[in-house]
Coordinates of C-alpha atoms in Angstrom, one line a residue:
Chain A
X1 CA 11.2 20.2 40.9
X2 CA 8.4 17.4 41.0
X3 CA 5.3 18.4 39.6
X4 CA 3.0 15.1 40.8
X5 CA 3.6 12.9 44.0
X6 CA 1.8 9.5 44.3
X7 CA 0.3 8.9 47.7
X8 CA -0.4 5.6 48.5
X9 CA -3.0 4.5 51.6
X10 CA -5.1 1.7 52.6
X11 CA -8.7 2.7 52.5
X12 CA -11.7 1.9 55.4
X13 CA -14.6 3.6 53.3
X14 CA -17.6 1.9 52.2
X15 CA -18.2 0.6 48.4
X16 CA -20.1 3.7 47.4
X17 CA -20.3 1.9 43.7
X18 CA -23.8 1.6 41.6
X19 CA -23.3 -1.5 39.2
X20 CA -25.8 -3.2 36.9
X21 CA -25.3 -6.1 34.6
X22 CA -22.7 -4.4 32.3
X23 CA -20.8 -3.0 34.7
X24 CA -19.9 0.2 37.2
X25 CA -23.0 2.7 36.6
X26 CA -21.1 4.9 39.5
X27 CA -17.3 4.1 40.0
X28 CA -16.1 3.7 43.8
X29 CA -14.7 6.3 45.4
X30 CA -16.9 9.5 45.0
X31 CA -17.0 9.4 49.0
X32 CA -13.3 9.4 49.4
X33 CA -13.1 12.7 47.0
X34 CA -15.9 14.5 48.9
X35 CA -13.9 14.4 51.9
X36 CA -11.2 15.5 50.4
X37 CA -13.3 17.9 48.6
X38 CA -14.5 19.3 52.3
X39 CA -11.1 19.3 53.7
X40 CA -9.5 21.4 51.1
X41 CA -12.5 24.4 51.1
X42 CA -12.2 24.7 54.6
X43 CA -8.8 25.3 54.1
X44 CA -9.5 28.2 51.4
X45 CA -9.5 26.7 48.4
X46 CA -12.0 26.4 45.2
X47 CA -12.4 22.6 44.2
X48 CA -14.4 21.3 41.5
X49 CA -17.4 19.1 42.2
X50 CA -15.7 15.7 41.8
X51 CA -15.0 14.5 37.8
X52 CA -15.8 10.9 37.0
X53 CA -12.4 9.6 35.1
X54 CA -14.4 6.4 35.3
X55 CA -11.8 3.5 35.4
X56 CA -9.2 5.8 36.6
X57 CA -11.0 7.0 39.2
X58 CA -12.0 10.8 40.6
X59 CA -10.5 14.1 40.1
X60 CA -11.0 17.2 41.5
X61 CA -9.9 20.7 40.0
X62 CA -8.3 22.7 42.4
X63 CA -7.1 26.4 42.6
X64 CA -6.3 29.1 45.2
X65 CA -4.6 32.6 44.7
X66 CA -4.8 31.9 41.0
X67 CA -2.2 28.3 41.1
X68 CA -3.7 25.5 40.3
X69 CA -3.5 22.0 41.4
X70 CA -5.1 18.7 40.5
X71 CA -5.6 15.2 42.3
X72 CA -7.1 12.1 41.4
X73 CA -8.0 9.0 43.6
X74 CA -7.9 5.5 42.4
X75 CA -9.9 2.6 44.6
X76 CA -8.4 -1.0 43.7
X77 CA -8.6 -2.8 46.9
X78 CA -8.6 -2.3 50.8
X79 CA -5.3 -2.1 50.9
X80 CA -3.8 -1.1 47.3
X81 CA -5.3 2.3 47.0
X82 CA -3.9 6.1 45.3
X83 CA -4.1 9.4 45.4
X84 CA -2.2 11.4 42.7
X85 CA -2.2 15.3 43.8
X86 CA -0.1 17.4 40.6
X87 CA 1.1 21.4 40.5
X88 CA -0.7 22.1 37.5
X89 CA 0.0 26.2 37.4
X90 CA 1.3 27.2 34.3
X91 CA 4.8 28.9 34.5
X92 CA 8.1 28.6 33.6
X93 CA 9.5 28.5 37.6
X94 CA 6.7 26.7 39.1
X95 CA 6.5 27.6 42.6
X96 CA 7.3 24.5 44.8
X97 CA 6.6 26.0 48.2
X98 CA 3.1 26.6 46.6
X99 CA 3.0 22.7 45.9
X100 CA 4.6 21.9 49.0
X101 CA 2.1 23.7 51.2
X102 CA -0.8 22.2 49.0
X103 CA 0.8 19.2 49.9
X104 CA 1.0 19.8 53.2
X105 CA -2.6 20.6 53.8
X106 CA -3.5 17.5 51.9
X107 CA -1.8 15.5 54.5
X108 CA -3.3 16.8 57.3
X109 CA -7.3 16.3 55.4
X110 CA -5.8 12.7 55.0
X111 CA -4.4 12.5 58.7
X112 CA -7.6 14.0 60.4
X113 CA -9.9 10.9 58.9
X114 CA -9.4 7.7 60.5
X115 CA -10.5 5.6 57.1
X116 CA -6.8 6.6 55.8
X117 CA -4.5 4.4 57.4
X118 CA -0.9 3.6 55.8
X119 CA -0.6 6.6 54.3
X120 CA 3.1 6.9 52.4
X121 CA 4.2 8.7 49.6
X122 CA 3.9 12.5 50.8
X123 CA 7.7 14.1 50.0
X124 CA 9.5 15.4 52.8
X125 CA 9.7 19.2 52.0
X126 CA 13.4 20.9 50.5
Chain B
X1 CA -4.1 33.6 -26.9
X2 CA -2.5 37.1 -26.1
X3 CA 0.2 35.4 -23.6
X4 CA 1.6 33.0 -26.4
X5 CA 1.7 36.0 -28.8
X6 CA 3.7 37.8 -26.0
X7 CA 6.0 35.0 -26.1
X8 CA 6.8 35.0 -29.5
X9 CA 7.5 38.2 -29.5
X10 CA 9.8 37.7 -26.5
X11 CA 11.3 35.0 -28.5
X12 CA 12.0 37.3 -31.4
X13 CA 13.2 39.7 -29.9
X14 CA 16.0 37.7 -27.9
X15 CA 16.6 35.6 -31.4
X16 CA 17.3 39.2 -32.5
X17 CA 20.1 40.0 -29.8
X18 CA 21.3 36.4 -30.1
X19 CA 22.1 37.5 -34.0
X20 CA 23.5 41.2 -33.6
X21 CA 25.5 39.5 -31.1
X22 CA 26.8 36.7 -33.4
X23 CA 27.3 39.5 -36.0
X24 CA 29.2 41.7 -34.0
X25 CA 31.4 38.4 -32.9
X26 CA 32.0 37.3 -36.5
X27 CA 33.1 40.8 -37.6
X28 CA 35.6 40.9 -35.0
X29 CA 37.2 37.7 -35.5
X30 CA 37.0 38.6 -39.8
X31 CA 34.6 36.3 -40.5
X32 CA 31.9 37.1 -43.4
X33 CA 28.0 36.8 -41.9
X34 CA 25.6 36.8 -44.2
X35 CA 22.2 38.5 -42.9
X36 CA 20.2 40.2 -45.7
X37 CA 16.7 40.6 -44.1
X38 CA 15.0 40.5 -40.7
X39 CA 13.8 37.3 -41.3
X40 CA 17.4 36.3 -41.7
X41 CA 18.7 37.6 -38.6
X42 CA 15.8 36.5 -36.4
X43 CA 16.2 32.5 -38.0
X44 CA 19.9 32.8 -37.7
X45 CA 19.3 34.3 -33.8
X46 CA 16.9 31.5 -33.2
X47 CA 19.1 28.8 -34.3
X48 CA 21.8 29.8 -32.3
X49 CA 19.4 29.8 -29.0
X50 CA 17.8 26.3 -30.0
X51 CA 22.0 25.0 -30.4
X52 CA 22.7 26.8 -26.8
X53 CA 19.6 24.8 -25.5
X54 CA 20.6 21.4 -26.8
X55 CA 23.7 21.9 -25.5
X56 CA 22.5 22.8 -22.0
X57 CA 19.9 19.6 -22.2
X58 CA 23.2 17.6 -23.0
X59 CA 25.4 18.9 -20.4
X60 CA 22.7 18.4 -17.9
X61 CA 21.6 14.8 -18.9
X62 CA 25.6 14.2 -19.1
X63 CA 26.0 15.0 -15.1
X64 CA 22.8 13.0 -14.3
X65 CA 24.6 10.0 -15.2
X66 CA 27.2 11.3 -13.7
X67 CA 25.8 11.6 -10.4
X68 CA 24.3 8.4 -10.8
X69 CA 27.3 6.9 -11.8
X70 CA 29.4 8.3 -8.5
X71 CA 26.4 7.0 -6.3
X72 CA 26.3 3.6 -7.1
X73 CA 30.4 4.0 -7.0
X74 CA 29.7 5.0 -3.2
X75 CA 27.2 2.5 -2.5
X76 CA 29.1 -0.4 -3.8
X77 CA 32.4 1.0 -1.4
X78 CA 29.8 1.2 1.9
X79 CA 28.7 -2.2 0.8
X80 CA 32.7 -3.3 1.4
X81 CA 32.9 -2.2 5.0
X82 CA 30.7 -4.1 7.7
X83 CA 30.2 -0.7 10.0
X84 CA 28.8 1.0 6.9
X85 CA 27.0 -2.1 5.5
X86 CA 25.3 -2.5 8.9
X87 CA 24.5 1.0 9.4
X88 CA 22.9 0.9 6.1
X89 CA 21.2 -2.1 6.8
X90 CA 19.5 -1.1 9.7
X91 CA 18.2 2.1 8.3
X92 CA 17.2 0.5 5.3
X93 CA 14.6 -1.6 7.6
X94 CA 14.2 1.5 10.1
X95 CA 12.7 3.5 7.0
X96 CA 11.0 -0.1 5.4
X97 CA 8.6 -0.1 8.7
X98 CA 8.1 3.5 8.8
X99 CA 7.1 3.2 5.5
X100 CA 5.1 0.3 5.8
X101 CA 3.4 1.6 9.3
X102 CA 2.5 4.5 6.9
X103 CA 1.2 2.7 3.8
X104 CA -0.9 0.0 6.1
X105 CA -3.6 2.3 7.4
X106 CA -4.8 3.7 10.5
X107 CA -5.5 0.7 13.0
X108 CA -2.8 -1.1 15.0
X109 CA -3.4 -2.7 18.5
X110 CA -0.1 -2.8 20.3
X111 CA 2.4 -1.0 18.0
X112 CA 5.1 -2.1 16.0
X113 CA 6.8 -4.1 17.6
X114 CA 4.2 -5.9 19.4
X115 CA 2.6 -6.8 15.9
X116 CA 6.5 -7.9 14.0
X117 CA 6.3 -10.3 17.6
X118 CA 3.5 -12.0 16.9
X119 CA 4.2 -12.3 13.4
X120 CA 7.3 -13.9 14.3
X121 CA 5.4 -16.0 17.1
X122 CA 2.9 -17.2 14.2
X123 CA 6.1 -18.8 12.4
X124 CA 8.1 -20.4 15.4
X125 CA 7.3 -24.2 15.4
X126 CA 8.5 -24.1 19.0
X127 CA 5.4 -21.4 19.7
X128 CA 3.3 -24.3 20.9
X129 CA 5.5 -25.3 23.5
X130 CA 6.4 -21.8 24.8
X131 CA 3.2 -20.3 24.6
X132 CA 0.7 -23.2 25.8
X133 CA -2.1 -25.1 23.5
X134 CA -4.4 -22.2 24.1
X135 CA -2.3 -19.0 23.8
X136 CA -0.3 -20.1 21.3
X137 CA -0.3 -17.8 18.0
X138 CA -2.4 -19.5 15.5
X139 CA -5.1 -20.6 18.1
X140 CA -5.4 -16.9 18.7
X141 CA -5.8 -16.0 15.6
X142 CA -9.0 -17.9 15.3
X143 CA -10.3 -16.6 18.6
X144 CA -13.2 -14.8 18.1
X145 CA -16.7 -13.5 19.2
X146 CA -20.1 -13.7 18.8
X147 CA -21.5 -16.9 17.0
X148 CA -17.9 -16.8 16.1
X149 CA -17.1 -17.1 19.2
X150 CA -18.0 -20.8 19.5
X151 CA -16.4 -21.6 16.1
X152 CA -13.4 -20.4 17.9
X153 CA -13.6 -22.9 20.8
X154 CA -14.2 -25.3 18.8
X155 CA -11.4 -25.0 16.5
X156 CA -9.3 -24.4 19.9
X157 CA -10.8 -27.9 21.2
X158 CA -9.7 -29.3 18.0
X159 CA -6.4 -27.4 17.7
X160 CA -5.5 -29.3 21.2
X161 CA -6.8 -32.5 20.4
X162 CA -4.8 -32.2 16.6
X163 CA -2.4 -29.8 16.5
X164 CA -0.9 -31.0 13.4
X165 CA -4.7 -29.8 11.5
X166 CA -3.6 -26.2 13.3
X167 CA -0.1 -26.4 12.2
X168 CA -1.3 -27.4 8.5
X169 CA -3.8 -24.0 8.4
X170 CA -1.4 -21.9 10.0
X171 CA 1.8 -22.6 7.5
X172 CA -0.5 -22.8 4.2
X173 CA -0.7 -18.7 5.3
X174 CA 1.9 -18.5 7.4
X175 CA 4.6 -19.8 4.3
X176 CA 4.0 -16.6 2.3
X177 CA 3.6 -14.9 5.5
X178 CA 6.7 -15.5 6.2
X179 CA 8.6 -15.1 3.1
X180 CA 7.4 -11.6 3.0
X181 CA 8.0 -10.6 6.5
X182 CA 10.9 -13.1 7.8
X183 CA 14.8 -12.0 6.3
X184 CA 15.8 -15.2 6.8
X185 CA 13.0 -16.8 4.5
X186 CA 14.7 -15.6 1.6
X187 CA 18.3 -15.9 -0.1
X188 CA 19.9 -12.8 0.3
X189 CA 20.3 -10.0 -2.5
X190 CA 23.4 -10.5 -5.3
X191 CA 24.3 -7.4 -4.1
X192 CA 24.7 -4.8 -1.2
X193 CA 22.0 -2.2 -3.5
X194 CA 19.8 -5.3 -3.6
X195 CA 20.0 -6.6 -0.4
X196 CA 19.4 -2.9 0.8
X197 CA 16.0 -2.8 -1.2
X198 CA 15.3 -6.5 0.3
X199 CA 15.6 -5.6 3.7
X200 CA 13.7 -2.2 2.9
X201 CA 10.8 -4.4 0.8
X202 CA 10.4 -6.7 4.1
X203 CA 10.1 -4.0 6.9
X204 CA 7.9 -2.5 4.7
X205 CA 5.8 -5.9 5.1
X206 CA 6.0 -5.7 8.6
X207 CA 5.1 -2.4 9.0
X208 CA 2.5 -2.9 7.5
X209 CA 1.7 -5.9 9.0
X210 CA 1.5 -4.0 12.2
X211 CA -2.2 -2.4 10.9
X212 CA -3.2 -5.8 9.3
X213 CA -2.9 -7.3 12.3
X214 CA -4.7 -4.8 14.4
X215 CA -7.4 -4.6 11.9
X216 CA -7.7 -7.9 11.9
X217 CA -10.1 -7.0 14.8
X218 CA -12.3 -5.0 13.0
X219 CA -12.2 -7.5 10.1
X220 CA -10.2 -5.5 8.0
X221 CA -8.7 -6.7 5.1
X222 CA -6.4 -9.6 6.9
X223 CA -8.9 -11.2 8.3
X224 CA -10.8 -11.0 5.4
X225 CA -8.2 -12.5 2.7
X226 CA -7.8 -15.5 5.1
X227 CA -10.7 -18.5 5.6
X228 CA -11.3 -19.6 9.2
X229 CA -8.5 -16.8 10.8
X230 CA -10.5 -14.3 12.6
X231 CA -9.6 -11.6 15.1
X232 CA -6.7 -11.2 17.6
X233 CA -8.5 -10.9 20.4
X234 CA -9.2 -11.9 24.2
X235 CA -12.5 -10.9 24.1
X236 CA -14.8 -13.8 25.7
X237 CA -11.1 -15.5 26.5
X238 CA -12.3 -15.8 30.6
X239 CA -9.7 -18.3 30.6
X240 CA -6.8 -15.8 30.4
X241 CA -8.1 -13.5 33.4
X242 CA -9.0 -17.0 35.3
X243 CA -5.2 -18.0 34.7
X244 CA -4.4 -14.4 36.1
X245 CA -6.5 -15.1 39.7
X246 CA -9.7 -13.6 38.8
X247 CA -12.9 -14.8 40.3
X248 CA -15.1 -16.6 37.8
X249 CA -17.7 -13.2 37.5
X250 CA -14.6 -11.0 38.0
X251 CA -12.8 -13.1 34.6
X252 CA -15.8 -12.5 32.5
X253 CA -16.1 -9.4 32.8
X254 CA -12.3 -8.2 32.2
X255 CA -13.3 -10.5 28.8
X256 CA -15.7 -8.6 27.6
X257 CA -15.6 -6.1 24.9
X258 CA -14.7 -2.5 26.1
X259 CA -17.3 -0.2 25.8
X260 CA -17.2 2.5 22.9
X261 CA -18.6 4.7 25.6
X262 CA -15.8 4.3 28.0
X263 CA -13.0 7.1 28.0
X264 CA -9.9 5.1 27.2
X265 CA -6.1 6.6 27.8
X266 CA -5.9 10.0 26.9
X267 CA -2.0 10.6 25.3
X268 CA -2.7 14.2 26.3
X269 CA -3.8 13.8 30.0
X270 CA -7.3 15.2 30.8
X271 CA -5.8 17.1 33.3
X272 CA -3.9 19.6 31.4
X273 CA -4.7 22.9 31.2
X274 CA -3.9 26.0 29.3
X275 CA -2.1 28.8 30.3
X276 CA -3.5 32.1 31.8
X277 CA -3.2 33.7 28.9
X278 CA -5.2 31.3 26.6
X279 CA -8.3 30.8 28.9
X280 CA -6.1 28.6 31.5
X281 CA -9.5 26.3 30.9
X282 CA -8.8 22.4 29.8
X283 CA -7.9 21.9 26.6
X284 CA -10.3 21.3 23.5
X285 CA -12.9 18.4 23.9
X286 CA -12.8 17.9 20.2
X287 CA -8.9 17.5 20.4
X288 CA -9.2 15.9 24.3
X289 CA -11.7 13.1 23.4
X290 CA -11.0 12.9 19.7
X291 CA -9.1 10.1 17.3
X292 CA -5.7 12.0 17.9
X293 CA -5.7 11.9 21.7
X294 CA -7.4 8.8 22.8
X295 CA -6.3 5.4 22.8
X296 CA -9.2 3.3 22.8
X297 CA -8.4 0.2 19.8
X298 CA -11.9 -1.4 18.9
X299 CA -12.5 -5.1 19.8
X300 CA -10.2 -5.0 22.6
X301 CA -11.4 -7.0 25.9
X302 CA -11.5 -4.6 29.3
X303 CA -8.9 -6.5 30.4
X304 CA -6.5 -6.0 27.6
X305 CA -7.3 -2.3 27.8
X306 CA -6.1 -2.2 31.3
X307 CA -3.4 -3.4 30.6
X308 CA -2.1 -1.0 28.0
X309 CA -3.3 1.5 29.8
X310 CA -1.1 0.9 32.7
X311 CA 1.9 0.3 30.5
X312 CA 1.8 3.6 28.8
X313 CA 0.2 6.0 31.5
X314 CA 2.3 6.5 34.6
X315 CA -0.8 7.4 36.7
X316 CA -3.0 4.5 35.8
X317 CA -2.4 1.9 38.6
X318 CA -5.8 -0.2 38.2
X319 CA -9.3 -0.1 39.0
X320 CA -11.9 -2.0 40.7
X321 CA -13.2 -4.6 38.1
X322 CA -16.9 -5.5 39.7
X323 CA -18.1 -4.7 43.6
X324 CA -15.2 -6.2 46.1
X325 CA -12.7 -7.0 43.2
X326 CA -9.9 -5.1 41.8
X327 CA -7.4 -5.0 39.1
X328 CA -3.9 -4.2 39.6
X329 CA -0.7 -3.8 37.1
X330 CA 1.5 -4.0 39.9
X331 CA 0.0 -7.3 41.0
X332 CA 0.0 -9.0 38.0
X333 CA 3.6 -8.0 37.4
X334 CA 2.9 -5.7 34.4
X335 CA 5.4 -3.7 33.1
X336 CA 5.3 -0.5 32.2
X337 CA 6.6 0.8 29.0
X338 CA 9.4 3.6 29.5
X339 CA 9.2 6.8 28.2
X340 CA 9.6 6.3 24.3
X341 CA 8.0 3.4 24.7
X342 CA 4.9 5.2 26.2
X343 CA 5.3 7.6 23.3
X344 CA 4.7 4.6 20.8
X345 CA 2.8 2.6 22.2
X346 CA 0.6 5.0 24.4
X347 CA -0.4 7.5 21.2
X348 CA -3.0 6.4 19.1
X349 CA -2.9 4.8 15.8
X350 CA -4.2 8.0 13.8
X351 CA -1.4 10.3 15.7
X352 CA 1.0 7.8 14.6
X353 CA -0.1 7.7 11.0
X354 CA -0.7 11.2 10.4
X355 CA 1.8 12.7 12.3
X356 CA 4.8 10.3 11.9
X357 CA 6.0 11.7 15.4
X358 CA 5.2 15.0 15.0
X359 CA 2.6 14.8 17.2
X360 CA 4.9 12.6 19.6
X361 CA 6.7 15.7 19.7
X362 CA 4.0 18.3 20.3
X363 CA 3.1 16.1 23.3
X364 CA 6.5 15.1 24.8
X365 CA 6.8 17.7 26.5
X366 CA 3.4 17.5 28.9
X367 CA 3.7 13.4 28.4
X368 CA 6.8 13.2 29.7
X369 CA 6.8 15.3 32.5
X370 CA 4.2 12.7 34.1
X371 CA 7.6 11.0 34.9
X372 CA 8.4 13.5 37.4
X373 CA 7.3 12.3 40.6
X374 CA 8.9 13.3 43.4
X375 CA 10.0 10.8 45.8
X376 CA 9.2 10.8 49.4

């Protein structure tokens, strides 16, 4: 049972970044998670507002009929970019068709907005 | 006061039965016992305890030796056979570094083995070539920041224009250096229990050598003890991210210092949570972002940061470095460290101290489990 998937894409958005002379005052890709962010509450669930992990990008929290779930997207370049999505319910049998249908949804936010192109990583379901 | 005159009396008493019991013995086996008075049978009672108790002491020192005797019997016989000699070898310098890790300190940059590398680097005459005039390990050394910074480019221009000057500072430390941390630098032991406690003596050094090193970046007491050596560092080395295909601004920045304020690598990811039943909420800021958790080794350069942080968390892929420039591990070829790897190198030095694994063991469980991706 996998408990994280890395998704990989190529990324149109604009540099949504805020930099001064030492460095990244905002990190890029608060824009990319807002979407996702959007996506995911129209769908039913409860997302976080989007967590600064500064270097290592955005996260969101993510819940829905008490499971939780996590993602985080990294911005490197145009066309080297990640989204990490992770089952993070507590249990003992973690639910994969929970996961899977997380996952599933996640793919569809991703496959509605043009500015994710290349998208590979998602896991075929069992 | 009223405990040591319970004692006596304890003492009397039982130097009483010792006597009644000799008394009773002696009439049995017809012999004639003299006791005329208390005090009689009470000194004649306490003299037979004080001659059971020398006896005992006797008897006990007599299998001490003993013991002693059969283990240097045993060690001498695992010294004859080579699987046994090598076995005990190897723990004998297993057990020096722990040691030595242990007895250093707190700080060490890039773990154990990183630091024994580098002291072995700082000894190879053939360094120079392998390395190149300005990476290799003595010209690092002297790298530095701040005002000195420039001493350190300077000595670099000179290092490169007379190596030999370089060579000549670096052995004058690096001879003792290496006669306490190279095996080969010194004859080996007379015998197998000596060459046990050699080999134990120098892992110790290099453990221990793995915090000296590291602290050299704080100027701890390495770089103190040596003239003109200061830290192991890449900070304000632009060349280095230059070399790796960074533009000019891009290069300076990865060189500069990273930020106390920054975040770091967490060994615990951020993202876990507790279960339902203990508030299902993240865990503890105080443990989260504390000394335990994060991995953040002072005077490192951004760039050098990255880069552990990419070999020891599975989910740290890079990171834009200024506006329109990224950083990648993957294309700069890094490699990432595997999963006990990531459990040395990826936990930070005052987990590794304190807990001497213990806490490598409280977080295997969540750490490793970041391995589990599925694949599409």
């Amino acid at each position: 049972m996998s408990r994280y998937v890395k998704i990989e894409f190529h990324s149109a958005f604009a540099d949504d970044s805020v930099e001064d002379d030492a460095g990244f005052v905002q990190w890029p890709g608060r824009n990319v998670v807002e979407v996702l962010k959007a996506g995911l509450e129209a769908r039913g669930y409860e997302v976080s507002d989007p967590i600064d992990a500064q270097e290592s990008g955005w996260e969101l929290d993510i819940s829905r009929n008490k499971k939780r779930f996590w993602l985080k997207v990294s911005l490197i370049a145009s066309d080297e970019n990640y989204l990490n999505a992770g089952h993070m319910t507590w249990s003992l049998w973690p639910d994969q068709k929970v996961f899977d249908a997380f996952l599933a949804d996640l793919k569809a936010i991703l496959g509605a907005d043009g500015r994710f192109s290349r998208v590979s990583g998602f896991p075929t379901p069992a | 006061m009223r405990r040591q005159q319970r004692k006596a009396e304890r003492l009397a008493r039982d130097a009483e039965a010792a006597a009644h019991e000799a008394y009773g013995n002696a009439i049995r086996a017809g012999q004639d016992l003299k006791l005329e008075s208390p005090g009689d049978v009470v000194r004649h009672g306490a003299q037979i305890l004080q001659d059971a108790e020398t006896r005992t002491r006797k008897a006990i020192a007599r299998s001490t030796r003993d013991a002693k005797a059969l283990a240097n019997e045993a060690l001498a016989r695992a010294g004859q056979s080579p699987v046994l000699r090598s076995a005990a070898g190897d723990a004998a310098k297993v057990v020096g570094n722990v040691a030595g890790v242990l007895r250093g300190g707190a700080h060490t940059v890039e773990g154990l083995a990183d630091a024994a590398l580098f002291a072995q680097r700082l000894t190879d005459p053939l360094d120079l070539v392998r390395s190149g005039p300005a990476e290799w390990a003595p010209v690092q050394l002297v790298r530095g920041a701040a005002n000195l910074e420039r001493r350190g480019a300077d000595y670099v221009k000179k290092g490169i224009s007379d190596p030999q000057s370089v060579v000549t500072d670096a052995r004058s430390v690096a001879g003792q250096w290496r006669r306490d941390l190279d095996p080969s630098a010194t004859p080996p032991a007379p015998t197998f229990k000596g060459e046990l406690q050699r080999n134990f003596e120098i892992a110790q050094n290099q453990g221990e050598l793995a915090f000296d090193v590291g602290s050299l970046l704080v100027g701890g007491p390495g770089a103190k003890a040596v003239t003109g050596l200061e830290r192991l560092s890449n900070v304000g080395n632009v060349e280095k991210y230059l070399a790796q295909g960074f533009s000019h601004k891009g290069a300076e920045h990865l060189a500069t210092l990273y930020p106390a304020s920054n975040m770091g690598s967490h060994f615990i990811p951020r993202r876990t949570r507790l279960p339902d039943f203990l508030g299902g909420g993240p865990l503890p800021k105080s443990f989260s972002d504390g000394v335990f958790n994060v991995l953040k080794p002072e005077g490192m350069s951004r760039g050098d940061l990255y880069e552990l942080h990419y070999k020891v968390d599975p989910q740290f892929y890079g990171t834009k470095v200024i506006r329109g420039e990224g950083w990648s591990g993957k294309r700069l070829g890094l490699e990432r460290h595997g999963p006990l790897g990531r459990l040395w190198h990826g936990s930070p030095p005052p987990l590794k101290a304190r807990a001497a694994g213990l806490g490598a063991s409280a977080g295997t469980a969540i750490y490793l489990s970041d391995d589990q991706e599925a694949r599409p």
